[in-house]
Amino acid sequence: MASMKHVHLFRRYLSIVFTLFQRLISCFFDFPILIKIADSFLSLYFLVFCDLRPVTVDLDDGETTVHFWISGHRRISRQNLVMLHGYGGNSKWQFVHQVSDLSKSFNLFIPDLVFFGKSYSKNRDRSVEIQARSVVGGLKKLGCVEGGGGISIYSISYGGFVAYKMAEIWPAMVEKLVIVSSGVGFTQQQKTAELKKHGGDCSKILVPKTPMDLRLLIKISMNTGLTFVDWVPDFVLSQFIAVMYEKNRQELLELAKNLLEREEEPELPVISQKTLIVWGDKDKVFPLEHAYRLQRHLQSSRLEIIKETGHAVNIEAPTTLNNFITSFVLSA
């Protein structure tokens, strides 16, 4: 009897252990702990190795909060460089391969655009212009644009639309502009044609909901470099989606819809700033032909093409891109 009692007791304890283990594993997989840890390490990297500091500013409109990473020790001798990200996560994840080098040459101001990362607004406007005004409002709060000038902007993809609008509205503030892989000036017909190539659903392309959607976004954006994504477990990709997209999913979809479905102006305004255009020759999002068209539109521009590189130049060729940005912005 005693032995049977011990057996039942052992089974009971074993059942409790298995239940606790199962719940622990379930929590580990359901809660985005892996991406949260990775995001924390990225913050530590920005702080320790890149001398960047997180700052959150409330704008005067009483509706908008913009989160920045800025140089911890700004130097008067260095030029101010604003870095504007695209879709695909927050500014940390998109610029992690670039900030270390660029922080050695510039005073950096790196905002999360509204509804990305820690930036948010109660404003119902989803236009590119409201993004531009939010960035400029934040820069003014940080004292970056005191005196009415002195900034250069490096922008990629969606950030390029925002940067172009900033250069258009505040020409005295923006001295130089770097546009990388951005469909500025795309007509409605061109947008529709490009979307059809990838299934036509912007929600699946720009705001992924499933691991399959995220894999599609990566494959469209990359030419080489992230082929291992097929081997990444679904639960890891699901955690990335949960951290980067779920909180403001509806707002991100509305931003994408505004960008892709709104009618462009009859003719793209010509900005006066010196502009560097950088493109990957294998870009599947905005084909290379558009880079040539944008260069012809802007007389004060030059085009650099990076071979065997896709849309995400910042990830596939960060060193080459950094060299282009540094030499262009610091040139007389």
mmCIF file of C-alpha atoms in Angstrom:
data_model
loop_
_atom_site.group_PDB
_atom_site.id
_atom_site.type_symbol
_atom_site.label_atom_id
_atom_site.label_comp_id
_atom_site.label_asym_id
_atom_site.label_seq_id
_atom_site.Cartn_x
_atom_site.Cartn_y
_atom_site.Cartn_z
ATOM 1 C CA MET A 1 0.000 0.000 0.000
ATOM 2 C CA ALA A 2 2.794 2.344 0.900
ATOM 3 C CA SER A 3 4.523 1.787 -2.440
ATOM 4 C CA MET A 4 1.271 2.433 -4.340
ATOM 5 C CA LYS A 5 0.794 5.637 -2.360
ATOM 6 C CA HIS A 6 4.294 6.748 -3.299
ATOM 7 C CA VAL A 7 3.591 5.947 -6.963
ATOM 8 C CA HIS A 8 0.406 8.048 -6.949
ATOM 9 C CA LEU A 9 2.222 10.875 -5.181
ATOM 10 C CA PHE A 10 5.051 10.732 -7.713
ATOM 11 C CA ARG A 11 2.580 10.826 -10.581
ATOM 12 C CA ARG A 12 0.837 13.808 -9.020
ATOM 13 C CA TYR A 13 4.064 15.765 -8.642
ATOM 14 C CA LEU A 14 5.113 14.771 -12.138
ATOM 15 C CA SER A 15 1.785 15.993 -13.493
ATOM 16 C CA ILE A 16 2.228 19.334 -11.681
ATOM 17 C CA VAL A 17 5.762 19.704 -13.062
ATOM 18 C CA PHE A 18 4.603 18.957 -16.612
ATOM 19 C CA THR A 19 1.722 21.431 -16.264
ATOM 20 C CA LEU A 20 4.038 24.187 -15.041
ATOM 21 C CA PHE A 21 6.550 23.401 -17.774
ATOM 22 C CA GLN A 22 3.824 23.500 -20.409
ATOM 23 C CA ARG A 23 2.591 26.870 -19.162
ATOM 24 C CA LEU A 24 6.127 28.225 -19.085
ATOM 25 C CA ILE A 25 6.756 27.141 -22.671
ATOM 26 C CA SER A 26 3.378 28.525 -23.724
ATOM 27 C CA CYS A 27 4.207 31.864 -22.127
ATOM 28 C CA PHE A 28 7.634 31.864 -23.758
ATOM 29 C CA PHE A 29 6.162 31.320 -27.212
ATOM 30 C CA ASP A 30 3.057 33.493 -26.888
ATOM 31 C CA PHE A 31 4.660 36.470 -25.187
ATOM 32 C CA PRO A 32 7.177 38.185 -27.500
ATOM 33 C CA ILE A 33 10.016 37.775 -25.022
ATOM 34 C CA LEU A 34 12.693 37.008 -27.628
ATOM 35 C CA ILE A 35 12.059 40.179 -29.632
ATOM 36 C CA LYS A 36 11.664 42.222 -26.447
ATOM 37 C CA ILE A 37 15.099 41.026 -25.320
ATOM 38 C CA ALA A 38 16.591 41.733 -28.756
ATOM 39 C CA ASP A 39 15.013 45.204 -28.751
ATOM 40 C CA SER A 40 16.517 45.880 -25.325
ATOM 41 C CA PHE A 41 19.950 44.833 -26.554
ATOM 42 C CA LEU A 42 19.562 47.194 -29.516
ATOM 43 C CA SER A 43 18.781 50.028 -27.104
ATOM 44 C CA LEU A 44 21.888 49.132 -25.100
ATOM 45 C CA TYR A 45 23.947 49.106 -28.293
ATOM 46 C CA PHE A 46 22.668 52.571 -29.244
ATOM 47 C CA LEU A 47 23.451 53.877 -25.758
ATOM 48 C CA VAL A 48 26.872 52.345 -25.124
ATOM 49 C CA PHE A 49 28.482 51.954 -28.542
ATOM 50 C CA CYS A 50 26.875 54.790 -30.506
ATOM 51 C CA ASP A 51 26.549 57.478 -27.803
ATOM 52 C CA LEU A 52 22.845 57.933 -28.568
ATOM 53 C CA ARG A 53 20.169 58.842 -26.032
ATOM 54 C CA PRO A 54 16.400 58.203 -26.123
ATOM 55 C CA VAL A 55 14.257 61.332 -25.865
ATOM 56 C CA THR A 56 10.486 61.647 -26.102
ATOM 57 C CA VAL A 57 8.947 65.053 -26.833
ATOM 58 C CA ASP A 58 5.332 66.223 -26.701
ATOM 59 C CA LEU A 59 4.461 68.568 -29.551
ATOM 60 C CA ASP A 60 2.584 71.845 -29.178
ATOM 61 C CA ASP A 61 -0.495 70.424 -30.896
ATOM 62 C CA GLY A 62 -1.304 68.562 -27.687
ATOM 63 C CA GLU A 63 -1.939 65.382 -29.670
ATOM 64 C CA THR A 64 1.425 64.062 -30.777
ATOM 65 C CA THR A 65 4.406 62.471 -29.047
ATOM 66 C CA VAL A 66 7.580 61.808 -31.025
ATOM 67 C CA HIS A 67 10.358 59.526 -29.804
ATOM 68 C CA PHE A 68 13.946 60.249 -30.898
ATOM 69 C CA TRP A 69 17.387 58.760 -30.561
ATOM 70 C CA ILE A 70 19.825 61.688 -30.489
ATOM 71 C CA SER A 71 23.571 62.083 -30.069
ATOM 72 C CA GLY A 72 24.426 62.234 -26.382
ATOM 73 C CA HIS A 73 27.254 64.718 -26.854
ATOM 74 C CA ARG A 74 26.489 67.077 -29.711
ATOM 75 C CA ARG A 75 29.415 68.985 -31.157
ATOM 76 C CA ILE A 76 29.180 72.368 -32.851
ATOM 77 C CA SER A 77 31.815 71.260 -35.369
ATOM 78 C CA ARG A 78 29.592 68.427 -36.605
ATOM 79 C CA GLN A 79 26.660 68.731 -38.958
ATOM 80 C CA ASN A 80 23.194 67.662 -37.875
ATOM 81 C CA LEU A 81 21.877 64.609 -39.718
ATOM 82 C CA VAL A 82 18.237 63.524 -39.442
ATOM 83 C CA MET A 83 17.597 59.853 -40.298
ATOM 84 C CA LEU A 84 14.093 58.860 -41.453
ATOM 85 C CA HIS A 85 13.173 55.174 -41.605
ATOM 86 C CA GLY A 86 10.654 53.327 -43.765
ATOM 87 C CA TYR A 87 8.122 50.602 -43.026
ATOM 88 C CA GLY A 88 9.456 47.433 -41.420
ATOM 89 C CA GLY A 89 9.854 48.112 -37.701
ATOM 90 C CA ASN A 90 11.139 51.068 -35.708
ATOM 91 C CA SER A 91 14.234 53.207 -36.283
ATOM 92 C CA LYS A 92 16.486 50.970 -34.147
ATOM 93 C CA TRP A 93 15.901 47.857 -36.234
ATOM 94 C CA GLN A 94 16.277 49.686 -39.550
ATOM 95 C CA PHE A 95 19.408 51.676 -38.749
ATOM 96 C CA VAL A 96 21.303 49.275 -36.489
ATOM 97 C CA HIS A 97 23.909 48.620 -39.207
ATOM 98 C CA GLN A 98 24.553 52.328 -39.796
ATOM 99 C CA VAL A 99 24.408 54.337 -36.588
ATOM 100 C CA SER A 100 27.821 53.390 -35.247
ATOM 101 C CA ASP A 101 29.686 54.775 -38.266
ATOM 102 C CA LEU A 102 27.431 57.782 -38.824
ATOM 103 C CA SER A 103 27.550 58.790 -35.150
ATOM 104 C CA LYS A 104 31.295 59.380 -35.554
ATOM 105 C CA SER A 105 30.726 62.069 -38.190
ATOM 106 C CA PHE A 106 27.378 63.688 -37.346
ATOM 107 C CA ASN A 107 25.076 64.866 -34.611
ATOM 108 C CA LEU A 108 22.303 62.337 -35.185
ATOM 109 C CA PHE A 109 18.562 62.871 -34.765
ATOM 110 C CA ILE A 110 16.653 59.649 -35.390
ATOM 111 C CA PRO A 111 12.878 59.832 -34.879
ATOM 112 C CA ASP A 112 10.357 57.047 -34.891
ATOM 113 C CA LEU A 113 7.791 58.296 -37.376
ATOM 114 C CA VAL A 114 4.298 58.621 -35.933
ATOM 115 C CA PHE A 115 2.698 55.205 -35.156
ATOM 116 C CA PHE A 116 6.074 53.493 -35.442
ATOM 117 C CA GLY A 117 8.031 52.570 -32.328
ATOM 118 C CA LYS A 118 7.142 54.874 -29.445
ATOM 119 C CA SER A 119 5.745 57.780 -31.481
ATOM 120 C CA TYR A 120 2.002 58.316 -31.432
ATOM 121 C CA SER A 121 -0.681 60.875 -32.259
ATOM 122 C CA LYS A 122 -4.408 61.358 -31.666
ATOM 123 C CA ASN A 123 -4.556 63.305 -34.922
ATOM 124 C CA ARG A 124 -6.676 61.525 -37.558
ATOM 125 C CA ASP A 125 -4.568 62.838 -40.429
ATOM 126 C CA ARG A 126 -2.574 60.027 -42.061
ATOM 127 C CA SER A 127 -0.786 62.093 -44.703
ATOM 128 C CA VAL A 128 2.919 62.340 -45.377
ATOM 129 C CA GLU A 129 2.687 66.031 -44.502
ATOM 130 C CA ILE A 130 1.559 65.334 -40.928
ATOM 131 C CA GLN A 131 4.599 63.068 -40.548
ATOM 132 C CA ALA A 132 6.835 65.865 -41.818
ATOM 133 C CA ARG A 133 5.283 68.393 -39.443
ATOM 134 C CA SER A 134 5.656 66.002 -36.517
ATOM 135 C CA VAL A 135 9.353 65.452 -37.234
ATOM 136 C CA VAL A 136 10.016 69.186 -37.619
ATOM 137 C CA GLY A 137 8.015 69.934 -34.471
ATOM 138 C CA GLY A 138 10.156 67.455 -32.568
ATOM 139 C CA LEU A 139 13.392 68.849 -33.986
ATOM 140 C CA LYS A 140 12.390 72.350 -32.910
ATOM 141 C CA LYS A 141 11.684 71.105 -29.384
ATOM 142 C CA LEU A 142 15.161 69.538 -29.307
ATOM 143 C CA GLY A 143 16.835 72.748 -30.483
ATOM 144 C CA CYS A 144 18.076 71.121 -33.660
ATOM 145 C CA VAL A 145 16.788 73.777 -36.052
ATOM 146 C CA GLU A 146 17.438 76.922 -34.048
ATOM 147 C CA GLY A 147 18.553 79.729 -36.320
ATOM 148 C CA GLY A 148 16.465 78.483 -39.245
ATOM 149 C CA GLY A 149 18.797 76.002 -40.900
ATOM 150 C CA GLY A 150 21.585 73.527 -40.645
ATOM 151 C CA ILE A 151 20.162 70.043 -41.117
ATOM 152 C CA SER A 152 20.664 67.350 -43.697
ATOM 153 C CA ILE A 153 18.273 64.444 -44.056
ATOM 154 C CA TYR A 154 18.988 60.831 -44.921
ATOM 155 C CA SER A 155 15.782 58.963 -45.728
ATOM 156 C CA ILE A 156 14.845 55.539 -47.003
ATOM 157 C CA SER A 157 11.638 54.232 -48.629
ATOM 158 C CA TYR A 158 8.584 55.685 -46.792
ATOM 159 C CA GLY A 159 10.931 58.092 -45.021
ATOM 160 C CA GLY A 160 11.845 59.518 -48.433
ATOM 161 C CA PHE A 161 8.296 60.788 -48.919
ATOM 162 C CA VAL A 162 8.497 62.510 -45.528
ATOM 163 C CA ALA A 163 11.931 63.989 -46.229
ATOM 164 C CA TYR A 164 10.860 65.328 -49.618
ATOM 165 C CA LYS A 165 7.869 67.038 -48.018
ATOM 166 C CA MET A 166 10.128 68.570 -45.356
ATOM 167 C CA ALA A 167 12.463 69.902 -48.041
ATOM 168 C CA GLU A 168 9.483 71.327 -49.946
ATOM 169 C CA ILE A 169 7.803 73.072 -46.987
ATOM 170 C CA TRP A 170 10.967 74.206 -45.124
ATOM 171 C CA PRO A 171 13.570 74.890 -47.842
ATOM 172 C CA ALA A 172 15.620 77.178 -45.578
ATOM 173 C CA MET A 173 15.854 74.500 -42.899
ATOM 174 C CA VAL A 174 16.946 71.552 -45.029
ATOM 175 C CA GLU A 175 20.365 71.991 -46.629
ATOM 176 C CA LYS A 176 20.957 68.588 -48.223
ATOM 177 C CA LEU A 177 18.823 65.552 -48.878
ATOM 178 C CA VAL A 178 19.651 61.866 -49.312
ATOM 179 C CA ILE A 179 16.837 59.760 -50.782
ATOM 180 C CA VAL A 180 17.298 55.988 -50.823
ATOM 181 C CA SER A 181 14.922 53.557 -52.557
ATOM 182 C CA SER A 182 11.880 55.821 -52.317
ATOM 183 C CA GLY A 183 8.952 56.055 -54.721
ATOM 184 C CA VAL A 184 8.601 59.825 -54.452
ATOM 185 C CA GLY A 185 6.572 61.021 -57.409
ATOM 186 C CA PHE A 186 5.057 57.641 -58.266
ATOM 187 C CA THR A 187 1.814 58.059 -60.196
ATOM 188 C CA GLN A 188 -1.347 56.234 -59.157
ATOM 189 C CA GLN A 189 -0.991 54.009 -62.219
ATOM 190 C CA GLN A 190 2.594 53.092 -61.309
ATOM 191 C CA LYS A 191 1.627 52.297 -57.716
ATOM 192 C CA THR A 192 -1.171 50.012 -58.889
ATOM 193 C CA ALA A 193 1.134 48.249 -61.342
ATOM 194 C CA GLU A 194 3.806 47.606 -58.704
ATOM 195 C CA LEU A 195 1.264 46.337 -56.184
ATOM 196 C CA LYS A 196 -0.118 43.869 -58.706
ATOM 197 C CA LYS A 197 3.324 42.324 -59.063
ATOM 198 C CA HIS A 198 3.224 41.358 -55.378
ATOM 199 C CA GLY A 199 -0.428 40.463 -55.001
ATOM 200 C CA GLY A 200 -1.870 43.968 -54.737
ATOM 201 C CA ASP A 201 -2.639 43.876 -50.987
ATOM 202 C CA CYS A 202 -0.649 46.588 -49.214
ATOM 203 C CA SER A 203 -1.683 45.247 -45.804
ATOM 204 C CA LYS A 204 0.175 41.988 -46.420
ATOM 205 C CA ILE A 205 3.171 43.720 -47.944
ATOM 206 C CA LEU A 206 3.730 46.669 -45.605
ATOM 207 C CA VAL A 207 1.936 45.577 -42.436
ATOM 208 C CA PRO A 208 2.401 41.794 -42.188
ATOM 209 C CA LYS A 209 0.016 39.809 -40.037
ATOM 210 C CA THR A 210 1.403 36.282 -40.327
ATOM 211 C CA PRO A 211 4.898 34.766 -40.617
ATOM 212 C CA MET A 212 4.145 34.079 -44.290
ATOM 213 C CA ASP A 213 3.388 37.786 -44.835
ATOM 214 C CA LEU A 214 6.632 38.804 -43.117
ATOM 215 C CA ARG A 215 8.647 36.375 -45.223
ATOM 216 C CA LEU A 216 7.076 37.894 -48.335
ATOM 217 C CA LEU A 217 8.015 41.411 -47.204
ATOM 218 C CA ILE A 218 11.614 40.373 -46.558
ATOM 219 C CA LYS A 219 11.940 38.539 -49.868
ATOM 220 C CA ILE A 220 10.564 41.514 -51.783
ATOM 221 C CA SER A 221 12.888 43.916 -49.946
ATOM 222 C CA MET A 222 16.072 41.863 -50.170
ATOM 223 C CA ASN A 223 18.202 40.644 -53.027
ATOM 224 C CA THR A 224 20.698 38.789 -50.846
ATOM 225 C CA GLY A 225 21.591 38.605 -47.176
ATOM 226 C CA LEU A 226 18.474 37.289 -45.453
ATOM 227 C CA THR A 227 17.865 34.022 -47.267
ATOM 228 C CA PHE A 228 17.979 32.299 -43.873
ATOM 229 C CA VAL A 229 14.539 33.756 -43.077
ATOM 230 C CA ASP A 230 12.983 30.544 -44.422
ATOM 231 C CA TRP A 231 14.662 28.715 -41.562
ATOM 232 C CA VAL A 232 13.512 31.099 -38.835
ATOM 233 C CA PRO A 233 10.723 29.439 -36.793
ATOM 234 C CA ASP A 234 7.244 30.865 -37.198
ATOM 235 C CA PHE A 235 6.970 31.691 -33.483
ATOM 236 C CA VAL A 236 9.995 34.041 -33.736
ATOM 237 C CA LEU A 237 8.498 35.861 -36.731
ATOM 238 C CA SER A 238 5.144 36.035 -34.929
ATOM 239 C CA GLN A 239 6.861 37.669 -31.961
ATOM 240 C CA PHE A 240 8.489 40.240 -34.247
ATOM 241 C CA ILE A 241 5.088 41.032 -35.770
ATOM 242 C CA ALA A 242 3.536 41.354 -32.305
ATOM 243 C CA VAL A 243 6.166 43.865 -31.180
ATOM 244 C CA MET A 244 6.450 45.920 -34.372
ATOM 245 C CA TYR A 245 2.958 45.978 -35.828
ATOM 246 C CA GLU A 246 0.148 44.920 -33.502
ATOM 247 C CA LYS A 247 -0.067 47.948 -31.202
ATOM 248 C CA ASN A 248 -0.831 50.447 -34.002
ATOM 249 C CA ARG A 249 -1.843 48.030 -36.783
ATOM 250 C CA GLN A 250 -4.915 49.997 -37.874
ATOM 251 C CA GLU A 251 -3.037 53.301 -37.979
ATOM 252 C CA LEU A 252 -0.184 51.731 -39.976
ATOM 253 C CA LEU A 253 -2.688 50.342 -42.473
ATOM 254 C CA GLU A 254 -4.272 53.778 -42.808
ATOM 255 C CA LEU A 255 -0.854 55.370 -43.399
ATOM 256 C CA ALA A 256 -0.120 52.829 -46.132
ATOM 257 C CA LYS A 257 -3.529 53.346 -47.717
ATOM 258 C CA ASN A 258 -3.061 57.119 -47.730
ATOM 259 C CA LEU A 259 0.345 56.743 -49.346
ATOM 260 C CA LEU A 260 -0.619 54.176 -51.966
ATOM 261 C CA GLU A 261 -4.118 55.273 -52.885
ATOM 262 C CA ARG A 262 -3.998 59.056 -52.738
ATOM 263 C CA GLU A 263 -3.713 60.936 -55.994
ATOM 264 C CA GLU A 264 -0.360 62.628 -56.442
ATOM 265 C CA GLU A 265 -0.042 66.263 -57.446
ATOM 266 C CA PRO A 266 -0.182 66.765 -61.225
ATOM 267 C CA GLU A 267 3.561 67.299 -61.141
ATOM 268 C CA LEU A 268 6.030 66.581 -58.343
ATOM 269 C CA PRO A 269 7.354 69.895 -56.953
ATOM 270 C CA VAL A 270 11.008 70.539 -57.726
ATOM 271 C CA ILE A 271 13.015 71.053 -54.550
ATOM 272 C CA SER A 272 16.071 73.300 -54.531
ATOM 273 C CA GLN A 273 18.327 71.330 -52.170
ATOM 274 C CA LYS A 274 21.296 69.349 -53.383
ATOM 275 C CA THR A 275 20.085 65.766 -53.421
ATOM 276 C CA LEU A 276 21.840 62.418 -53.434
ATOM 277 C CA ILE A 277 19.741 59.544 -54.793
ATOM 278 C CA VAL A 278 20.876 56.020 -53.916
ATOM 279 C CA TRP A 279 19.313 52.870 -55.339
ATOM 280 C CA GLY A 280 19.858 49.142 -55.426
ATOM 281 C CA ASP A 281 19.888 47.829 -58.976
ATOM 282 C CA LYS A 282 17.747 44.837 -57.923
ATOM 283 C CA ASP A 283 15.035 46.866 -56.164
ATOM 284 C CA LYS A 284 11.704 45.016 -56.524
ATOM 285 C CA VAL A 285 9.629 47.595 -54.638
ATOM 286 C CA PHE A 286 10.563 50.721 -56.579
ATOM 287 C CA PRO A 287 12.363 49.658 -59.791
ATOM 288 C CA LEU A 288 15.610 51.327 -60.823
ATOM 289 C CA GLU A 289 13.944 53.175 -63.698
ATOM 290 C CA HIS A 290 12.263 55.387 -61.115
ATOM 291 C CA ALA A 291 15.657 56.459 -59.758
ATOM 292 C CA TYR A 292 16.619 57.752 -63.203
ATOM 293 C CA ARG A 293 13.288 59.566 -63.513
ATOM 294 C CA LEU A 294 13.743 61.245 -60.124
ATOM 295 C CA GLN A 295 17.285 62.280 -61.060
ATOM 296 C CA ARG A 296 16.032 63.901 -64.279
ATOM 297 C CA HIS A 297 13.364 65.722 -62.287
ATOM 298 C CA LEU A 298 15.878 67.220 -59.844
ATOM 299 C CA GLN A 299 18.621 69.190 -61.555
ATOM 300 C CA SER A 300 20.677 69.535 -58.351
ATOM 301 C CA SER A 301 20.923 65.793 -57.844
ATOM 302 C CA ARG A 302 23.236 62.899 -58.484
ATOM 303 C CA LEU A 303 22.515 59.181 -58.586
ATOM 304 C CA GLU A 304 24.523 56.331 -57.091
ATOM 305 C CA ILE A 305 23.574 52.748 -57.925
ATOM 306 C CA ILE A 306 24.673 49.838 -55.749
ATOM 307 C CA LYS A 307 25.050 46.569 -57.624
ATOM 308 C CA GLU A 308 23.385 43.306 -56.570
ATOM 309 C CA THR A 309 21.329 45.113 -53.925
ATOM 310 C CA GLY A 310 17.583 45.222 -53.400
ATOM 311 C CA HIS A 311 15.225 47.708 -51.793
ATOM 312 C CA ALA A 312 16.720 47.497 -48.287
ATOM 313 C CA VAL A 313 20.056 49.128 -49.083
ATOM 314 C CA ASN A 314 20.475 50.017 -45.396
ATOM 315 C CA ILE A 315 20.691 46.316 -44.530
ATOM 316 C CA GLU A 316 22.330 44.813 -47.616
ATOM 317 C CA ALA A 317 24.999 47.475 -48.229
ATOM 318 C CA PRO A 318 25.244 49.672 -45.095
ATOM 319 C CA THR A 319 28.967 50.441 -45.377
ATOM 320 C CA THR A 320 28.714 51.576 -48.994
ATOM 321 C CA LEU A 321 25.627 53.622 -48.192
ATOM 322 C CA ASN A 322 27.306 55.235 -45.170
ATOM 323 C CA ASN A 323 30.272 56.228 -47.332
ATOM 324 C CA PHE A 324 27.958 57.848 -49.880
ATOM 325 C CA ILE A 325 26.031 59.726 -47.181
ATOM 326 C CA THR A 326 29.138 60.952 -45.362
ATOM 327 C CA SER A 327 31.004 62.154 -48.444
ATOM 328 C CA PHE A 328 27.920 63.868 -49.867
ATOM 329 C CA VAL A 329 26.769 65.661 -46.708
ATOM 330 C CA LEU A 330 30.274 66.767 -45.669
ATOM 331 C CA SER A 331 31.326 67.926 -49.142
ATOM 332 C CA ALA A 332 31.565 71.656 -49.677
#
